[in-house]
Tab-separated table of C-alpha atoms in Angstrom:
chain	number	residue	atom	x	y	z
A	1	UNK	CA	-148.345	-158.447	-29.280
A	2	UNK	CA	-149.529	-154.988	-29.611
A	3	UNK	CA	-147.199	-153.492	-31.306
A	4	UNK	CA	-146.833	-156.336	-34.210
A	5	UNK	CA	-150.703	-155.846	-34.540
A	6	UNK	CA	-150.468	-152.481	-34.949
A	7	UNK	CA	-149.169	-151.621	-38.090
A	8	UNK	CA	-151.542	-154.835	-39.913
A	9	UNK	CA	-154.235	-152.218	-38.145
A	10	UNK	CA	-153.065	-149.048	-39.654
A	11	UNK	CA	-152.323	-150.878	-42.871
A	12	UNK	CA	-155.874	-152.387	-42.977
A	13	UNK	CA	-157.020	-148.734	-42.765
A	14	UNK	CA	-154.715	-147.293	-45.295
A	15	UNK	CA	-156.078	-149.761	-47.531
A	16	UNK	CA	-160.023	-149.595	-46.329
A	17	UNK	CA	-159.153	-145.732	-47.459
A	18	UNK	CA	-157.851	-146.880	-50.913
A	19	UNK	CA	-160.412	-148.360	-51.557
A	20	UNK	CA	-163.484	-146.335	-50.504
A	21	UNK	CA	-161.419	-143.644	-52.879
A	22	UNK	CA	-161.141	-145.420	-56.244
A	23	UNK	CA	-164.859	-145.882	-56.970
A	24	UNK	CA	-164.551	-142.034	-56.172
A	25	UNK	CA	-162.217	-141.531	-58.740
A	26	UNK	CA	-163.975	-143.793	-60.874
A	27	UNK	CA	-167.166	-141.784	-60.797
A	28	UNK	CA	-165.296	-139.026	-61.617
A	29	UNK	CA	-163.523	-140.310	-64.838
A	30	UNK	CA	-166.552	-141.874	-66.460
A	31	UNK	CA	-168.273	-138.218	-65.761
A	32	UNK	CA	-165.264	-136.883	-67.311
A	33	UNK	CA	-165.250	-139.358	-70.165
A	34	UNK	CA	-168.684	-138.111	-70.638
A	35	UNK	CA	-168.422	-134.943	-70.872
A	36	UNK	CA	-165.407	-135.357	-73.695
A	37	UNK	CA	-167.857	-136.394	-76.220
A	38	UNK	CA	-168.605	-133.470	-77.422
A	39	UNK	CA	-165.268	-131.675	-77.887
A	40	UNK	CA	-164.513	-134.593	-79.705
A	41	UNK	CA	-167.354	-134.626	-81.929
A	42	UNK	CA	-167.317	-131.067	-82.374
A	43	UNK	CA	-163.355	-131.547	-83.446
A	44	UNK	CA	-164.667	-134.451	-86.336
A	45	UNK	CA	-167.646	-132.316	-87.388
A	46	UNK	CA	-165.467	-129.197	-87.896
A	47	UNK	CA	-162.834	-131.333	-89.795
A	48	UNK	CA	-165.541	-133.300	-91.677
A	49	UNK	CA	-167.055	-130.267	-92.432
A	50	UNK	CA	-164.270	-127.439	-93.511
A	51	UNK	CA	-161.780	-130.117	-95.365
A	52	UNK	CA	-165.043	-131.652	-97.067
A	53	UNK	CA	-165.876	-128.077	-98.583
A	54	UNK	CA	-162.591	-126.255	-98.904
A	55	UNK	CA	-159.984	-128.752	-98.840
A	56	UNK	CA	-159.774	-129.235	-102.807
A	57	UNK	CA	-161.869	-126.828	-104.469
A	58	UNK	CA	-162.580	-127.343	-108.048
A	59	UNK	CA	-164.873	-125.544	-110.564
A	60	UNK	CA	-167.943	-128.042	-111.546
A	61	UNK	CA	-169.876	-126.553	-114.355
A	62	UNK	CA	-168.342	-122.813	-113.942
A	63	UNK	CA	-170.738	-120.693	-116.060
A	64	UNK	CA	-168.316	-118.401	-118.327
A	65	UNK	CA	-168.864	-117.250	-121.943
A	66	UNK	CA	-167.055	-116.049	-124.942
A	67	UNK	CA	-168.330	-112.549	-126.243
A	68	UNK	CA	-168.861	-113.063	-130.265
A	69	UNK	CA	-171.611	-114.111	-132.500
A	70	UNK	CA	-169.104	-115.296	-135.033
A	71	UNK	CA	-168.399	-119.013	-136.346
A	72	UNK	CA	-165.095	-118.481	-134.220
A	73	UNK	CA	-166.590	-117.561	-130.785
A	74	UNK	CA	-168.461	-120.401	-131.223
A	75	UNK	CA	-165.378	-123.008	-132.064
A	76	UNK	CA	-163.802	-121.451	-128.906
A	77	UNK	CA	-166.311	-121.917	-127.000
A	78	UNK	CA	-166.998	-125.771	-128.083
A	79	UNK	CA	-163.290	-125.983	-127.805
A	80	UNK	CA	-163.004	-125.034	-123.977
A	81	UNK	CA	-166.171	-127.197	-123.409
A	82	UNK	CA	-164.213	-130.462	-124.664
A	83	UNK	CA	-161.147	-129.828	-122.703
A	84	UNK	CA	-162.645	-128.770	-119.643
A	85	UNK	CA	-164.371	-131.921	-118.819
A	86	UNK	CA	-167.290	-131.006	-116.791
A	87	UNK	CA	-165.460	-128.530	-114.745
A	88	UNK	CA	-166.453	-125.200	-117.060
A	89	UNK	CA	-170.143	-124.291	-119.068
A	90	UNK	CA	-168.794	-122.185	-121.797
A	91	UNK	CA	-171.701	-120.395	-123.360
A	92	UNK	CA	-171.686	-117.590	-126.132
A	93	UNK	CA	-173.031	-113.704	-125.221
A	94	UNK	CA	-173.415	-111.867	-128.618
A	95	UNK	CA	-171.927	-108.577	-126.879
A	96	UNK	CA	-169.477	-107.217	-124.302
A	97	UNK	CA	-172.777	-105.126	-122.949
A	98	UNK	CA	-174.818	-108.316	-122.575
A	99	UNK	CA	-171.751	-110.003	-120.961
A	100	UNK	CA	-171.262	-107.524	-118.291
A	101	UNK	CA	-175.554	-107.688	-117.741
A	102	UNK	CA	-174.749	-111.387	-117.051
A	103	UNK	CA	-171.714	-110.964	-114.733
A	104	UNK	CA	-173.984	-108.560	-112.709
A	105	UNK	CA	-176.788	-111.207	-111.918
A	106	UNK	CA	-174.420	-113.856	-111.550
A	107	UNK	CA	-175.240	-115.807	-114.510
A	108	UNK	CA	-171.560	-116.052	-115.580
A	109	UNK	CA	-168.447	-115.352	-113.641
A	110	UNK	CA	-166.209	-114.209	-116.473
A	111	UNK	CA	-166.307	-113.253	-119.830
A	112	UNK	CA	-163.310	-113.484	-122.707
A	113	UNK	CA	-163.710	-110.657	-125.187
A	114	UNK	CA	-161.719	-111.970	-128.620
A	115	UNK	CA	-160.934	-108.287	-129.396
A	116	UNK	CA	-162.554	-105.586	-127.234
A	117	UNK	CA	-161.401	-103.012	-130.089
A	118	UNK	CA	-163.979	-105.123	-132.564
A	119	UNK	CA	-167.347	-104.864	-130.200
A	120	UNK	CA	-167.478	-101.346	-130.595
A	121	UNK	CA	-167.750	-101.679	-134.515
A	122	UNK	CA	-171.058	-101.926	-136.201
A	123	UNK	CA	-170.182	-104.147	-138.661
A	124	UNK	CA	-168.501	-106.438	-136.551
A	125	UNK	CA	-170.773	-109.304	-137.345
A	126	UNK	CA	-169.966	-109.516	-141.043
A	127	UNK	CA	-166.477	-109.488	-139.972
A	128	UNK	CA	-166.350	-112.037	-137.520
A	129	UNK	CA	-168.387	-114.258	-140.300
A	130	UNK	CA	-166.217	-113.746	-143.053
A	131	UNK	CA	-162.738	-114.099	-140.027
A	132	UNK	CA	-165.144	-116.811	-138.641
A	133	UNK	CA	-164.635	-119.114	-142.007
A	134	UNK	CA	-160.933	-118.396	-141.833
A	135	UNK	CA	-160.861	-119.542	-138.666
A	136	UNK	CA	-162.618	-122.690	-139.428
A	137	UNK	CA	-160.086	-123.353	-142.311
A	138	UNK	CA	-156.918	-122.964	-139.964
A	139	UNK	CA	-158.162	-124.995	-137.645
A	140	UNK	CA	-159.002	-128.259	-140.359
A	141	UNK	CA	-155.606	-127.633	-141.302
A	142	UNK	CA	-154.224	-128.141	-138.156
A	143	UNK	CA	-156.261	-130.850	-137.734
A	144	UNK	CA	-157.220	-130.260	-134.014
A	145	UNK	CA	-159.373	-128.893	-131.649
A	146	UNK	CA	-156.819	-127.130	-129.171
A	147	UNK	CA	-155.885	-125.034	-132.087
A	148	UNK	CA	-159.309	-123.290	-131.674
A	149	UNK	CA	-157.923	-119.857	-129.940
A	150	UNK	CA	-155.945	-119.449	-133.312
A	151	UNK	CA	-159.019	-119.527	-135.527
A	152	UNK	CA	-159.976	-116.963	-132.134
A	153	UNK	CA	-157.040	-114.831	-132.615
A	154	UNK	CA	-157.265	-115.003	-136.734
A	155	UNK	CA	-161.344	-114.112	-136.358
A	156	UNK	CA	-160.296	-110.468	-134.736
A	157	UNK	CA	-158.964	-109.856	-137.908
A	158	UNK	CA	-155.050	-109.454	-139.419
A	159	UNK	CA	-154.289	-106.869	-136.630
A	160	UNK	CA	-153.076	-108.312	-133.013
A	161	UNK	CA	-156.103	-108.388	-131.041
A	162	UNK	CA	-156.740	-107.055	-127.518
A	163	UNK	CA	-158.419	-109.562	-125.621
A	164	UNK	CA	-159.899	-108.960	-122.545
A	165	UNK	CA	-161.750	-110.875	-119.718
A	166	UNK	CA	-164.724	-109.442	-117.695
A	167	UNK	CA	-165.238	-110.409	-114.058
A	168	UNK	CA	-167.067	-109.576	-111.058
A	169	UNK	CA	-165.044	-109.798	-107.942
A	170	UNK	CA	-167.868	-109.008	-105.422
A	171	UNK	CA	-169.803	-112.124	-106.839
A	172	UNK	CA	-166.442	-114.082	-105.369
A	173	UNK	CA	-162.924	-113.200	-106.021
A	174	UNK	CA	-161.651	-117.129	-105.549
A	175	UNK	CA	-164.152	-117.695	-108.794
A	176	UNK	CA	-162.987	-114.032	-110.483
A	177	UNK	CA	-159.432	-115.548	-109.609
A	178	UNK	CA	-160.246	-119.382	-111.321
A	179	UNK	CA	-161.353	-117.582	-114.049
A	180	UNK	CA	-158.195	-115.828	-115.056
A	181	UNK	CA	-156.399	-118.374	-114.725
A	182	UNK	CA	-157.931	-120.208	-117.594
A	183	UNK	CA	-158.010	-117.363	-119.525
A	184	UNK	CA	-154.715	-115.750	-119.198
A	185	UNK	CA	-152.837	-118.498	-121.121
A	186	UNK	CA	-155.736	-118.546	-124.374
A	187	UNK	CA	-154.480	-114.973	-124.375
A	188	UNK	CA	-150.747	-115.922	-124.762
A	189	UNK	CA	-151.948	-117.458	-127.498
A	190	UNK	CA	-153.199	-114.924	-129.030
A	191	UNK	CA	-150.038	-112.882	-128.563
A	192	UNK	CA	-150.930	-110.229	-126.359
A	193	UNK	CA	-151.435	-109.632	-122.676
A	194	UNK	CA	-154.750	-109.937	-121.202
A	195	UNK	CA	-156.593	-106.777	-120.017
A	196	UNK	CA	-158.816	-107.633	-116.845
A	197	UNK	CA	-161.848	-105.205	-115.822
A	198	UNK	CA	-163.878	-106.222	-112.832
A	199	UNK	CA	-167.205	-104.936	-113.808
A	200	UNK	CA	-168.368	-105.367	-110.142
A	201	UNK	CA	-165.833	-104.494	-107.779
A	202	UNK	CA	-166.080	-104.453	-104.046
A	203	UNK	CA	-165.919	-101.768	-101.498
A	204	UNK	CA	-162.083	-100.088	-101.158
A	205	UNK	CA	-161.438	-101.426	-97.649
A	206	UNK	CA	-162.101	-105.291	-98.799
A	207	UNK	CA	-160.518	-105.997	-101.631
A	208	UNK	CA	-161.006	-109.461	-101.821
A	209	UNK	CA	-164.819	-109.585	-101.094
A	210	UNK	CA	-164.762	-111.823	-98.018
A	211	UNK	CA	-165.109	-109.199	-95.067
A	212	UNK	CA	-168.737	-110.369	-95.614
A	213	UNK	CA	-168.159	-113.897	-94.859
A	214	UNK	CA	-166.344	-112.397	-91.561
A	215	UNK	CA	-169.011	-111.116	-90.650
A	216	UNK	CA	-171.064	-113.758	-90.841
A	217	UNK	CA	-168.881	-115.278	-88.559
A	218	UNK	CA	-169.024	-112.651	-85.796
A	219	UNK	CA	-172.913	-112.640	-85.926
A	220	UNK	CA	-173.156	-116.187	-85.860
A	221	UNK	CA	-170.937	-116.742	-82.871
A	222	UNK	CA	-172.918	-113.739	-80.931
A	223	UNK	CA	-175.578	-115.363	-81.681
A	224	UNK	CA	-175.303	-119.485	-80.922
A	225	UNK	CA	-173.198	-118.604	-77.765
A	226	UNK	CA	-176.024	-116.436	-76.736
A	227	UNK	CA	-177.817	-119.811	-76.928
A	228	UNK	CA	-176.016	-121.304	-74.520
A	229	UNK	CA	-176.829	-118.615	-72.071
A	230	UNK	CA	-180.184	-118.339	-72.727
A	231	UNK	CA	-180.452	-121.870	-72.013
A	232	UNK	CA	-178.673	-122.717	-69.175
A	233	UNK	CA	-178.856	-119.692	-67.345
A	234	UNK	CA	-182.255	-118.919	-67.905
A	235	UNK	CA	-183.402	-122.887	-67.524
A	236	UNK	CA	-185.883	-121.522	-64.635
A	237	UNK	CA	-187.061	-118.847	-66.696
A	238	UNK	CA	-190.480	-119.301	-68.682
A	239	UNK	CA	-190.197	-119.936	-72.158
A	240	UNK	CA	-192.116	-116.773	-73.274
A	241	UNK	CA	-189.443	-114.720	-71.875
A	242	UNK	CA	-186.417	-116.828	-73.143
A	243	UNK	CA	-187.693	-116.525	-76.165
A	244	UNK	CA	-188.062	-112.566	-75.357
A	245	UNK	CA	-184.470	-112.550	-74.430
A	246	UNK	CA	-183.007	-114.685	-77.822
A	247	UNK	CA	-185.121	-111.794	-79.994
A	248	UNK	CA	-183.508	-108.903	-77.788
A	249	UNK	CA	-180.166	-110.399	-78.005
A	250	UNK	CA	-180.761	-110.756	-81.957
A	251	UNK	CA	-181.332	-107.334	-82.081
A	252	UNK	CA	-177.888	-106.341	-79.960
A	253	UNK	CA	-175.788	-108.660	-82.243
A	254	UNK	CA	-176.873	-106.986	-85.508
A	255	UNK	CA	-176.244	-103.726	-84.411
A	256	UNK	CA	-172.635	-104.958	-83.783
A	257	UNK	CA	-172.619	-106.800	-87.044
A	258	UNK	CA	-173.779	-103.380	-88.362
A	259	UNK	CA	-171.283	-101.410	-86.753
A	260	UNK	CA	-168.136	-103.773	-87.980
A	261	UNK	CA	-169.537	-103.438	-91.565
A	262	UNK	CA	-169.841	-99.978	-91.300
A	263	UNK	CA	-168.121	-97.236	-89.363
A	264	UNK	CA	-165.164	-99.943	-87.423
A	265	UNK	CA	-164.462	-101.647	-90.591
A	266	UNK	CA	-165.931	-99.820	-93.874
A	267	UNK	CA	-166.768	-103.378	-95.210
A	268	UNK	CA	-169.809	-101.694	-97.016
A	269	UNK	CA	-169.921	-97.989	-98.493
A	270	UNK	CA	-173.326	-98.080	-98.667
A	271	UNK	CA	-176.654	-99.336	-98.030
A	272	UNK	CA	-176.107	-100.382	-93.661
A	273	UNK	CA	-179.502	-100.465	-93.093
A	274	UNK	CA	-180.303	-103.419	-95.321
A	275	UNK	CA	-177.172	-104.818	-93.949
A	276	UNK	CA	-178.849	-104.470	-90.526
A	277	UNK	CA	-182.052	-105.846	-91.136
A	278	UNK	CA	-180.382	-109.057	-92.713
A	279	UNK	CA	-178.199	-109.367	-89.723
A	280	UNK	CA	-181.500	-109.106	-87.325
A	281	UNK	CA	-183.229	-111.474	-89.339
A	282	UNK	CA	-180.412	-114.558	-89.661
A	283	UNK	CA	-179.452	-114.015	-85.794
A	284	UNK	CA	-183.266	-113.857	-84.720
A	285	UNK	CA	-183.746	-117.679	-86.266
A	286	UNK	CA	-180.586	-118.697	-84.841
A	287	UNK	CA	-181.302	-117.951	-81.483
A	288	UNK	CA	-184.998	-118.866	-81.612
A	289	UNK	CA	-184.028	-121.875	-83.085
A	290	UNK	CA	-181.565	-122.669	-80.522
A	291	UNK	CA	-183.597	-121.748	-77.349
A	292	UNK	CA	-186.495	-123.646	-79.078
A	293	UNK	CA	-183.774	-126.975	-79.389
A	294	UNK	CA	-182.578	-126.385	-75.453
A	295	UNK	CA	-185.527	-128.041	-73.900
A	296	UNK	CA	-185.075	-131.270	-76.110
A	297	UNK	CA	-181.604	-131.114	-76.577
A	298	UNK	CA	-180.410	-130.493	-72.813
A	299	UNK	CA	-176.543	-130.561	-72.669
A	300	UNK	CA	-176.367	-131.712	-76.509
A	301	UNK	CA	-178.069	-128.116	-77.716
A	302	UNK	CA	-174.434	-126.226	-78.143
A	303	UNK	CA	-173.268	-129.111	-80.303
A	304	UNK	CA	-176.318	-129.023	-82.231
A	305	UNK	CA	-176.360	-125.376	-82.640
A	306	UNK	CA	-172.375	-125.751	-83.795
A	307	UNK	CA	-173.255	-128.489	-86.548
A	308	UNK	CA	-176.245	-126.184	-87.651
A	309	UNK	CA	-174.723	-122.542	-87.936
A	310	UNK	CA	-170.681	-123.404	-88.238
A	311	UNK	CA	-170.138	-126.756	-90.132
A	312	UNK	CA	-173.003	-126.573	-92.317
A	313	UNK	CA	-173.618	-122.862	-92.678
A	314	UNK	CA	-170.001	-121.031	-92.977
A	315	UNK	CA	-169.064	-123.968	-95.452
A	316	UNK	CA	-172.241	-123.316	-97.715
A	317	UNK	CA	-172.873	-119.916	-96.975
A	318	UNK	CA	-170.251	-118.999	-100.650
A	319	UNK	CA	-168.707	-116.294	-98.488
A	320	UNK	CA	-164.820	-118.302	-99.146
A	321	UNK	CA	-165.423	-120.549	-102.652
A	322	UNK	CA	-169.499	-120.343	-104.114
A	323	UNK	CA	-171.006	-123.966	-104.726
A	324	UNK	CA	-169.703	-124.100	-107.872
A	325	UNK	CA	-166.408	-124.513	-106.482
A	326	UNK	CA	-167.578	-127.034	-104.622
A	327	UNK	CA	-169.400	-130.382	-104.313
A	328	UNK	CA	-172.779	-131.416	-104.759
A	329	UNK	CA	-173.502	-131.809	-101.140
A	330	UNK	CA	-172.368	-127.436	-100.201
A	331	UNK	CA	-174.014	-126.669	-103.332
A	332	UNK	CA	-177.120	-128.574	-102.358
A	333	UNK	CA	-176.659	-126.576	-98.694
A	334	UNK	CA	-176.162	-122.982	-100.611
A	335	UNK	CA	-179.549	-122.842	-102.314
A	336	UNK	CA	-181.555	-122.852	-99.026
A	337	UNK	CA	-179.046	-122.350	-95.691
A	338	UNK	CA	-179.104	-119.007	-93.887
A	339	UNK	CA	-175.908	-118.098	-94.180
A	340	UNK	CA	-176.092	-118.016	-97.697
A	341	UNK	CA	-178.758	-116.123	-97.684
A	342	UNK	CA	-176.651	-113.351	-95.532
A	343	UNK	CA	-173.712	-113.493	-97.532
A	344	UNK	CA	-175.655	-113.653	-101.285
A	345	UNK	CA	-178.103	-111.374	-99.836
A	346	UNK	CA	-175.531	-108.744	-98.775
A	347	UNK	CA	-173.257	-108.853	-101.763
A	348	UNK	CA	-177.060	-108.432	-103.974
A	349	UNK	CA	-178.328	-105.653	-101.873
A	350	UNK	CA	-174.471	-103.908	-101.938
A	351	UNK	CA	-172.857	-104.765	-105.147
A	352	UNK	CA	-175.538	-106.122	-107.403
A	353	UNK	CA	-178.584	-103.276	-107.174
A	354	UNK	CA	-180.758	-105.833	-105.321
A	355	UNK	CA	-180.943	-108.549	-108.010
A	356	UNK	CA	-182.388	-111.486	-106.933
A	357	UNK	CA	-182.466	-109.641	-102.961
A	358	UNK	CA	-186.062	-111.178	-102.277
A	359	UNK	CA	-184.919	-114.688	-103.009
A	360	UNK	CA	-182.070	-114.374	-100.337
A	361	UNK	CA	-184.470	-112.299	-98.298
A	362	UNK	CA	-187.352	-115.418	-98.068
A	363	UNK	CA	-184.513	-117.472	-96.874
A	364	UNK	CA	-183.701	-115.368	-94.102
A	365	UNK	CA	-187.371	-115.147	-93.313
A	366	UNK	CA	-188.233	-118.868	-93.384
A	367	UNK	CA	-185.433	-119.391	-90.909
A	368	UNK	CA	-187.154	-117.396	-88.726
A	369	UNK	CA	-190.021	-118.809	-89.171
A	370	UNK	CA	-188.485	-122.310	-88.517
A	371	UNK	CA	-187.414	-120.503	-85.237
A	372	UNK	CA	-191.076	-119.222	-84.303
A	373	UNK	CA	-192.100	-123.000	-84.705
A	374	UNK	CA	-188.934	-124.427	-82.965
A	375	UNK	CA	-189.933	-122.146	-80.267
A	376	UNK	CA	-193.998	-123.128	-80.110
A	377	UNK	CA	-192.811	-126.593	-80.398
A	378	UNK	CA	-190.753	-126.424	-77.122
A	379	UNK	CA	-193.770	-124.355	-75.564
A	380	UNK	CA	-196.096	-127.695	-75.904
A	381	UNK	CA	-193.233	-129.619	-74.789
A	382	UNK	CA	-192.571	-127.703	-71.779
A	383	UNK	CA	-196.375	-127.771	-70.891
A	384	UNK	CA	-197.259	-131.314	-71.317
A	385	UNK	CA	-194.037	-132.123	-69.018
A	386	UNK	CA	-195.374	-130.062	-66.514
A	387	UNK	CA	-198.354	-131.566	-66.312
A	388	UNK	CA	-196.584	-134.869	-66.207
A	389	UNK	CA	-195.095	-134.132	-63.266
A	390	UNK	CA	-197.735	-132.171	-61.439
A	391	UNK	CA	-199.947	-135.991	-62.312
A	392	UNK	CA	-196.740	-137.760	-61.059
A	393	UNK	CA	-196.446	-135.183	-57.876
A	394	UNK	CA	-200.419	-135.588	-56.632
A	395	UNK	CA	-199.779	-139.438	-57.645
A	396	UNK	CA	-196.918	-139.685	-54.977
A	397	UNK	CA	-199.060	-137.620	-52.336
A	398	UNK	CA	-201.474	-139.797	-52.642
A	399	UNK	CA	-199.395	-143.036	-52.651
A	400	UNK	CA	-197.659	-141.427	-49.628
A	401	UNK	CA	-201.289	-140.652	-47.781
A	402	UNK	CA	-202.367	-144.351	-48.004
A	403	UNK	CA	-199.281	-145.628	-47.066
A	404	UNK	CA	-199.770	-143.940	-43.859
A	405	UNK	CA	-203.392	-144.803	-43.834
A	406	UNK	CA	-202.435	-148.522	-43.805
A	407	UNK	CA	-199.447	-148.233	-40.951
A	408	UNK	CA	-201.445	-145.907	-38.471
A	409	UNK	CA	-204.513	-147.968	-36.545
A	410	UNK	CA	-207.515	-145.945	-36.512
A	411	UNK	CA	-208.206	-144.201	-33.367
A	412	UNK	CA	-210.826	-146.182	-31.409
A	413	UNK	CA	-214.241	-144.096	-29.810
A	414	UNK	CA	-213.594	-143.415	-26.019
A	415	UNK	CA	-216.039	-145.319	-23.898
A	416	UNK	CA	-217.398	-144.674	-20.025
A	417	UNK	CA	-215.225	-146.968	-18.584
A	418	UNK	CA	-212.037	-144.896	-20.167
A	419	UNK	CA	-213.734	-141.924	-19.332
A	420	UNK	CA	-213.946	-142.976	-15.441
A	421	UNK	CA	-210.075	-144.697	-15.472
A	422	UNK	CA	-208.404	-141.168	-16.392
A	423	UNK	CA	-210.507	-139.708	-13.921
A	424	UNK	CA	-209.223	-142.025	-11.197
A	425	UNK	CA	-205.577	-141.669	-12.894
A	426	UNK	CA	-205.964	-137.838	-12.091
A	427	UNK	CA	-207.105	-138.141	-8.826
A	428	UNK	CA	-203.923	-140.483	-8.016
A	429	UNK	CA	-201.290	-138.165	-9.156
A	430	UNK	CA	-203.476	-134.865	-7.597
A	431	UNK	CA	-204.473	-133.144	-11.265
């Protein structure tokens, strides 16, 4: 009988030790589950994010201007307005020397010269007028408005013209790039080949103008790691000297963003220093912000940090395609997000003799001051849970003291007649 009970008792326990292991395993999937969350929503944010803003870039109201005071540069101008939809604001600049004055503070991102040979005239004016009227009367022949570069081409006179389109590259080579593109056939149509001049090129070692987005990229990852550090490892540390660390650690990252624009990668020719300060100044409210966002944030503060300085800030910051390349919402995010102040603030200090620098510069500075307050905000935080738990602690000691209080019977007073039994007690066992 033993031996057929036996293996029911081995069984029993083979399946007593199934059992006590899947609610184990259990526990362990649901933390796992948990813990997925983010990756995941990291992985929709970062797709949400970079197809929403470079995905299908279009230009919406792309400032560019014929050069001509003339009846003609006019037409053009209203012509390429009517076809464009929305997508281009064609404007007239009376001169190739206001044009490029534009293209250097941004105001336009490309300028179509009729006939560069006819702005150096002085009596250009009375010529395009007169060439103007022809113009006008080609074009009623033809009877319609896409016929409006030949009144263009018949305004810079009987001679074949030499058009030419002005650009900036280190305002953003994708727009420089857009630009040409709707230019270069108008100058087919004028029957000679477009000459290009980039009035504000970029350094020699990056031709296209986005090492400085790059680089935004290598701060900002220095800098919301460093976060996570900061954070966790330094949980026990008070927050005076976490927030000591995230400025010292600011500092250390823009000397490396400084170094890779510099001497490792010759990104800039000139001007580091201001280069450095902006770096110290966008990583400084970056980590500020972020150890300021730990104590509320926990566990959730490196996702938070993520949809912050990567899906909002790289994709508004204009470093790949400027906001007006792009949709309302990045446009919206460009005027006032950090990294847009780095990247506009770098190419204005580098390439554009500081116009418009203190704009970008306040931007950088009322990050940081968002930081300082992120920072003083945790610092009350902090405090007030402290004292919530020191209440809570000398709450429990108490509870815990009464408790005992109401278990223990109070010691009675010793009378004579106890006195005289533990004298007779010690007597009896020879004390």
């Amino acid at each position: 009988m033993s031996t057929v009970r036996r293996p029911d008792h081995h069984r029993s326990e083979r399946h007593g030790g199934h059992r006590s292991a899947r609610p184990a395993h259990s526990t362990g999937l649901r933390h796992v589950l948990t813990h997925l969350i983010t990756p995941l929503l990291m992985c929709i944010g970062m797709g949400l994010a970079y197809l929403g803003a470079f995905a299908n870039p279009a230009p919406h109201d792309l400032p560019v201007a014929i050069v001509g005071s003339g009846r003609s540069a006019h037409l053009l101008a209203q012509s390429i307005n009517d076809r464009a939809h929305g997508d281009l604001e064609v404007r007239t600049v009376g001169n190739r020397a206001a044009a490029v004055e534009q293209l250097k503070h941004e105001d336009i991102f490309g300028a179509y010269v009729i006939d560069a040979r006819a702005q150096g005239a002085t009596a250009r004016d009375a010529r395009s007028d007169g060439a103007g009227s022809r113009g006008a009367g080609a074009h009623g022949a033809r009877g319609a408005s896409a016929d409006a570069v030949g009144g263009a081409a018949a305004a810079a006179g009987s001679a074949r013209p030499a058009p030419e389109l002005l650009v900036a590259t280190a305002g953003s080579d994708t727009s420089a790039s857009v630009v040409q593109k709707i230019f270069t056939p108008l100058a087919a149509q004028q029957g000679a080949p477009l000459k290009v001049t980039d009035v504000a090129p970029t350094a020699e070692d990056d031709p296209t103008g986005q090492g400085v987005f790059f680089l935004l990229v290598a701060i900002s990852i220095g800098s919301y790691a460093s976060v996570a550090v900061i954070g966790g490892a330094g949980a026990g540390l008070p927050l005076r000297l976490r927030a000591a660390l995230a400025i010292g650690t600011s500092f250390v990252v823009s000397l490396i963003g400084a170094a890779f624009a510099g001497p490792v990668f010759h990104l800039v020719d000139h001007g580091l220093w201001g280069v450095w300060g902006m770096a110290w100044l966008y990583s400084a409210g970056i980590l500020l912000i972020g150890t300021g966002l730990h104590t509320f944030l926990k566990r959730w503060t490196t996702l938070g940090v993520m949809a912050l300085f990567v899906m909002l800030n790289f994709t508004s910051s204009g470093g790949i395609f400027r906001p007006e390349m792009q949709n309302g919402f990045f446009a919206a995010l460009h005027s006032f997000w950090n990294g847009a102040g780095f990247v506009e603030g770098t190419r204005s200090h580098v390439y554009f003799d500081g116009y418009g620098l203190s704009g970008h510069l306040w931007t950088l500075v009322w990050w940081l001051v968002v930081g300082v307050l992120t920072v003083g905000a945790a610092a009350l935080a902090e405090k007030r849970r402290r004292a919530a738990e020191a209440e809570t602690a000398a709450n429990a000691v108490a509870v815990a003291a009464a408790a005992v209080a109401a278990t223990v019977p109070p010691r009675q007073p010793r009378g004579a007649a106890d006195e005289d039994l533990e004298e007779e007690l010690e007597e009896a066992v020879g004390v």
